[in-house]
């Protein structure tokens, strides 16, 4: 095993009228149906916000996203890529959109607009569920949350 490589990514919790946008990454080593949030590498010269918005557009086709100032939720995890050990840190922001039309990228196999409860049920990883819990708390504290129950 070679030395540890460090990666920095930006992600965005896309929220629309009580629903969170989840992306299906398809089959992975640990799940036959992996659900997560939009995220990707921060490119040289980009801010976290610029990277999050670029990734959101590349992965979902959604361009009209308003970032909620005051929310940043950091997740760090480790994984192997070939014979390399990777330490990845993702900073998630919250983005509000009125768009419901999604055009997923080739790296995903589907998408779903999920209520808070359904998102917690569908997301594959606990660290991503923690991001959604924090986002829901932020949205409620700032009177931006909408209850949506009919999943």
PDB file of C-alpha atoms in Angstrom:
ATOM      1  CA  UNK A   1       0.000   0.000   0.000  1.00  0.00           C
ATOM      2  CA  UNK A   2       1.425   3.386  -0.963  1.00  0.00           C
ATOM      3  CA  UNK A   3       1.272   6.543   1.103  1.00  0.00           C
ATOM      4  CA  UNK A   4      -1.916   8.384   1.881  1.00  0.00           C
ATOM      5  CA  UNK A   5      -3.265  10.740  -0.786  1.00  0.00           C
ATOM      6  CA  UNK A   6      -5.483  13.648   0.221  1.00  0.00           C
ATOM      7  CA  UNK A   7      -8.444  14.861  -1.869  1.00  0.00           C
ATOM      8  CA  UNK A   8     -10.683  17.876  -1.311  1.00  0.00           C
ATOM      9  CA  UNK A   9     -14.176  18.035  -2.746  1.00  0.00           C
ATOM     10  CA  UNK A  10     -17.214  20.274  -2.566  1.00  0.00           C
ATOM     11  CA  UNK A  11     -20.776  19.080  -2.462  1.00  0.00           C
ATOM     12  CA  UNK A  12     -24.191  20.586  -2.363  1.00  0.00           C
ATOM     13  CA  UNK A  13     -27.419  19.537  -0.707  1.00  0.00           C
ATOM     14  CA  UNK A  14     -29.945  20.560  -3.363  1.00  0.00           C
ATOM     15  CA  UNK A  15     -33.299  21.422  -1.777  1.00  0.00           C
ATOM     16  CA  UNK A  16     -36.632  22.245  -3.397  1.00  0.00           C
ATOM     17  CA  UNK A  17     -39.944  22.687  -1.555  1.00  0.00           C
ATOM     18  CA  UNK A  18     -39.423  20.053   1.121  1.00  0.00           C
ATOM     19  CA  UNK A  19     -37.437  17.627  -1.003  1.00  0.00           C
ATOM     20  CA  UNK A  20     -33.752  16.760  -1.291  1.00  0.00           C
ATOM     21  CA  UNK A  21     -32.182  15.703  -4.575  1.00  0.00           C
ATOM     22  CA  UNK A  22     -30.506  12.300  -4.256  1.00  0.00           C
ATOM     23  CA  UNK A  23     -28.344  10.798  -6.986  1.00  0.00           C
ATOM     24  CA  UNK A  24     -27.993   7.096  -7.693  1.00  0.00           C
ATOM     25  CA  UNK A  25     -24.402   6.053  -8.298  1.00  0.00           C
ATOM     26  CA  UNK A  26     -25.446   2.498  -9.195  1.00  0.00           C
ATOM     27  CA  UNK A  27     -23.571  -0.539  -8.001  1.00  0.00           C
ATOM     28  CA  UNK A  28     -20.469  -0.082  -5.851  1.00  0.00           C
ATOM     29  CA  UNK A  29     -18.186  -2.387  -3.880  1.00  0.00           C
ATOM     30  CA  UNK A  30     -20.394  -2.086  -0.817  1.00  0.00           C
ATOM     31  CA  UNK A  31     -23.878  -1.548  -2.209  1.00  0.00           C
ATOM     32  CA  UNK A  32     -25.983  -2.747  -5.132  1.00  0.00           C
ATOM     33  CA  UNK A  33     -27.739   0.630  -5.254  1.00  0.00           C
ATOM     34  CA  UNK A  34     -25.683   3.532  -3.827  1.00  0.00           C
ATOM     35  CA  UNK A  35     -27.489   6.827  -3.174  1.00  0.00           C
ATOM     36  CA  UNK A  36     -25.709  10.078  -2.374  1.00  0.00           C
ATOM     37  CA  UNK A  37     -25.478  13.812  -2.955  1.00  0.00           C
ATOM     38  CA  UNK A  38     -23.793  15.781  -5.702  1.00  0.00           C
ATOM     39  CA  UNK A  39     -20.092  16.359  -5.075  1.00  0.00           C
ATOM     40  CA  UNK A  40     -16.738  16.529  -6.813  1.00  0.00           C
ATOM     41  CA  UNK A  41     -13.157  17.711  -6.780  1.00  0.00           C
ATOM     42  CA  UNK A  42     -12.315  21.333  -6.131  1.00  0.00           C
ATOM     43  CA  UNK A  43     -10.293  22.413  -9.144  1.00  0.00           C
ATOM     44  CA  UNK A  44      -7.291  24.710  -8.905  1.00  0.00           C
ATOM     45  CA  UNK A  45      -8.400  28.304  -8.369  1.00  0.00           C
ATOM     46  CA  UNK A  46     -11.994  27.401  -7.414  1.00  0.00           C
ATOM     47  CA  UNK A  47     -13.704  28.310  -4.170  1.00  0.00           C
ATOM     48  CA  UNK A  48     -15.819  25.703  -2.386  1.00  0.00           C
ATOM     49  CA  UNK A  49     -18.969  27.481  -3.609  1.00  0.00           C
ATOM     50  CA  UNK A  50     -17.764  27.619  -7.229  1.00  0.00           C
ATOM     51  CA  UNK A  51     -16.830  23.926  -7.185  1.00  0.00           C
ATOM     52  CA  UNK A  52     -20.133  22.910  -5.560  1.00  0.00           C
ATOM     53  CA  UNK A  53     -22.177  24.848  -8.127  1.00  0.00           C
ATOM     54  CA  UNK A  54     -20.097  23.540 -11.054  1.00  0.00           C
ATOM     55  CA  UNK A  55     -20.455  19.949  -9.854  1.00  0.00           C
ATOM     56  CA  UNK A  56     -24.187  20.400  -9.303  1.00  0.00           C
ATOM     57  CA  UNK A  57     -24.572  21.642 -12.867  1.00  0.00           C
ATOM     58  CA  UNK A  58     -22.360  18.893 -14.341  1.00  0.00           C
ATOM     59  CA  UNK A  59     -24.136  16.131 -12.417  1.00  0.00           C
ATOM     60  CA  UNK A  60     -27.756  17.369 -12.523  1.00  0.00           C
ATOM     61  CA  UNK A  61     -28.046  20.028 -15.229  1.00  0.00           C
ATOM     62  CA  UNK A  62     -29.429  22.445 -12.623  1.00  0.00           C
ATOM     63  CA  UNK A  63     -27.983  25.923 -12.968  1.00  0.00           C
ATOM     64  CA  UNK A  64     -30.375  28.068 -10.890  1.00  0.00           C
ATOM     65  CA  UNK A  65     -29.214  27.303  -7.330  1.00  0.00           C
ATOM     66  CA  UNK A  66     -29.112  29.822  -4.487  1.00  0.00           C
ATOM     67  CA  UNK A  67     -26.479  28.979  -1.858  1.00  0.00           C
ATOM     68  CA  UNK A  68     -27.563  29.361   1.773  1.00  0.00           C
ATOM     69  CA  UNK A  69     -24.881  31.388   3.509  1.00  0.00           C
ATOM     70  CA  UNK A  70     -23.907  30.131   6.945  1.00  0.00           C
ATOM     71  CA  UNK A  71     -24.086  26.384   6.278  1.00  0.00           C
ATOM     72  CA  UNK A  72     -20.984  24.270   5.774  1.00  0.00           C
ATOM     73  CA  UNK A  73     -20.862  20.636   6.797  1.00  0.00           C
ATOM     74  CA  UNK A  74     -17.591  18.763   6.449  1.00  0.00           C
ATOM     75  CA  UNK A  75     -17.310  14.999   5.994  1.00  0.00           C
ATOM     76  CA  UNK A  76     -13.999  13.113   5.985  1.00  0.00           C
ATOM     77  CA  UNK A  77     -13.637   9.478   5.000  1.00  0.00           C
ATOM     78  CA  UNK A  78     -11.047   7.015   3.723  1.00  0.00           C
ATOM     79  CA  UNK A  79     -11.183   4.604   0.812  1.00  0.00           C
ATOM     80  CA  UNK A  80      -8.889   2.648  -1.496  1.00  0.00           C
ATOM     81  CA  UNK A  81      -8.421   3.385  -5.183  1.00  0.00           C
ATOM     82  CA  UNK A  82      -6.369   0.555  -6.584  1.00  0.00           C
ATOM     83  CA  UNK A  83      -3.328   0.302  -4.331  1.00  0.00           C
ATOM     84  CA  UNK A  84      -3.706   3.874  -3.045  1.00  0.00           C
ATOM     85  CA  UNK A  85      -5.275   4.892   0.257  1.00  0.00           C
ATOM     86  CA  UNK A  86      -7.276   8.120  -0.117  1.00  0.00           C
ATOM     87  CA  UNK A  87      -8.352  10.536   2.600  1.00  0.00           C
ATOM     88  CA  UNK A  88     -11.229  12.556   1.167  1.00  0.00           C
ATOM     89  CA  UNK A  89     -12.760  15.638   2.735  1.00  0.00           C
ATOM     90  CA  UNK A  90     -16.015  16.976   1.310  1.00  0.00           C
ATOM     91  CA  UNK A  91     -17.487  20.322   2.351  1.00  0.00           C
ATOM     92  CA  UNK A  92     -21.226  20.376   1.739  1.00  0.00           C
ATOM     93  CA  UNK A  93     -23.271  23.537   1.218  1.00  0.00           C
ATOM     94  CA  UNK A  94     -27.046  23.889   0.911  1.00  0.00           C
ATOM     95  CA  UNK A  95     -28.504  25.135  -2.344  1.00  0.00           C
ATOM     96  CA  UNK A  96     -32.112  26.117  -2.906  1.00  0.00           C
ATOM     97  CA  UNK A  97     -33.655  25.664  -6.332  1.00  0.00           C
ATOM     98  CA  UNK A  98     -37.071  25.981  -7.905  1.00  0.00           C
ATOM     99  CA  UNK A  99     -36.061  23.579 -10.660  1.00  0.00           C
ATOM    100  CA  UNK A 100     -37.329  20.004 -10.543  1.00  0.00           C
ATOM    101  CA  UNK A 101     -36.106  18.954 -13.981  1.00  0.00           C
ATOM    102  CA  UNK A 102     -32.884  16.971 -13.684  1.00  0.00           C
ATOM    103  CA  UNK A 103     -30.469  15.805 -16.407  1.00  0.00           C
ATOM    104  CA  UNK A 104     -28.102  13.396 -14.681  1.00  0.00           C
ATOM    105  CA  UNK A 105     -24.555  12.848 -15.871  1.00  0.00           C
ATOM    106  CA  UNK A 106     -23.199   9.540 -17.148  1.00  0.00           C
ATOM    107  CA  UNK A 107     -21.683   8.838 -13.719  1.00  0.00           C
ATOM    108  CA  UNK A 108     -25.160   8.362 -12.236  1.00  0.00           C
ATOM    109  CA  UNK A 109     -27.934   5.895 -12.957  1.00  0.00           C
ATOM    110  CA  UNK A 110     -30.881   7.843 -11.585  1.00  0.00           C
ATOM    111  CA  UNK A 111     -32.165  10.544  -9.261  1.00  0.00           C
ATOM    112  CA  UNK A 112     -34.949  11.021  -6.744  1.00  0.00           C
ATOM    113  CA  UNK A 113     -36.497  14.055  -5.039  1.00  0.00           C
ATOM    114  CA  UNK A 114     -36.922  12.712  -1.493  1.00  0.00           C
ATOM    115  CA  UNK A 115     -38.607  14.057   1.614  1.00  0.00           C
ATOM    116  CA  UNK A 116     -36.353  14.366   4.665  1.00  0.00           C
ATOM    117  CA  UNK A 117     -37.516  11.004   6.063  1.00  0.00           C
ATOM    118  CA  UNK A 118     -37.171   9.240   2.711  1.00  0.00           C
ATOM    119  CA  UNK A 119     -33.700  10.740   2.171  1.00  0.00           C
ATOM    120  CA  UNK A 120     -32.539   9.338   5.514  1.00  0.00           C
ATOM    121  CA  UNK A 121     -33.906   5.944   4.486  1.00  0.00           C
ATOM    122  CA  UNK A 122     -32.387   5.953   0.975  1.00  0.00           C
ATOM    123  CA  UNK A 123     -28.905   7.377   1.543  1.00  0.00           C
ATOM    124  CA  UNK A 124     -26.248   4.666   1.606  1.00  0.00           C
ATOM    125  CA  UNK A 125     -23.735   6.143   4.047  1.00  0.00           C
ATOM    126  CA  UNK A 126     -24.244   7.378   7.595  1.00  0.00           C
ATOM    127  CA  UNK A 127     -21.964  10.394   7.042  1.00  0.00           C
ATOM    128  CA  UNK A 128     -24.285  11.550   4.243  1.00  0.00           C
ATOM    129  CA  UNK A 129     -27.320  11.039   6.485  1.00  0.00           C
ATOM    130  CA  UNK A 130     -25.582  13.296   9.055  1.00  0.00           C
ATOM    131  CA  UNK A 131     -25.242  15.990   6.357  1.00  0.00           C
ATOM    132  CA  UNK A 132     -28.981  15.757   5.598  1.00  0.00           C
ATOM    133  CA  UNK A 133     -29.832  15.946   9.315  1.00  0.00           C
ATOM    134  CA  UNK A 134     -27.679  19.073   9.670  1.00  0.00           C
ATOM    135  CA  UNK A 135     -29.210  20.578   6.510  1.00  0.00           C
ATOM    136  CA  UNK A 136     -32.747  19.929   7.757  1.00  0.00           C
ATOM    137  CA  UNK A 137     -31.890  21.528  11.112  1.00  0.00           C
ATOM    138  CA  UNK A 138     -30.397  24.577   9.362  1.00  0.00           C
ATOM    139  CA  UNK A 139     -33.408  24.920   7.030  1.00  0.00           C
ATOM    140  CA  UNK A 140     -35.856  24.693   9.959  1.00  0.00           C
ATOM    141  CA  UNK A 141     -33.900  27.166  12.110  1.00  0.00           C
ATOM    142  CA  UNK A 142     -33.926  29.623   9.207  1.00  0.00           C
ATOM    143  CA  UNK A 143     -37.605  29.071   8.299  1.00  0.00           C
ATOM    144  CA  UNK A 144     -36.703  27.602   4.912  1.00  0.00           C
ATOM    145  CA  UNK A 145     -37.952  24.041   5.481  1.00  0.00           C
ATOM    146  CA  UNK A 146     -41.185  22.742   4.051  1.00  0.00           C
ATOM    147  CA  UNK A 147     -42.812  19.564   5.361  1.00  0.00           C
ATOM    148  CA  UNK A 148     -43.388  16.995   2.648  1.00  0.00           C
ATOM    149  CA  UNK A 149     -44.736  13.579   3.583  1.00  0.00           C
ATOM    150  CA  UNK A 150     -46.153  11.789   0.542  1.00  0.00           C
ATOM    151  CA  UNK A 151     -43.227   9.585  -0.553  1.00  0.00           C
TER     152      UNK A 151
END
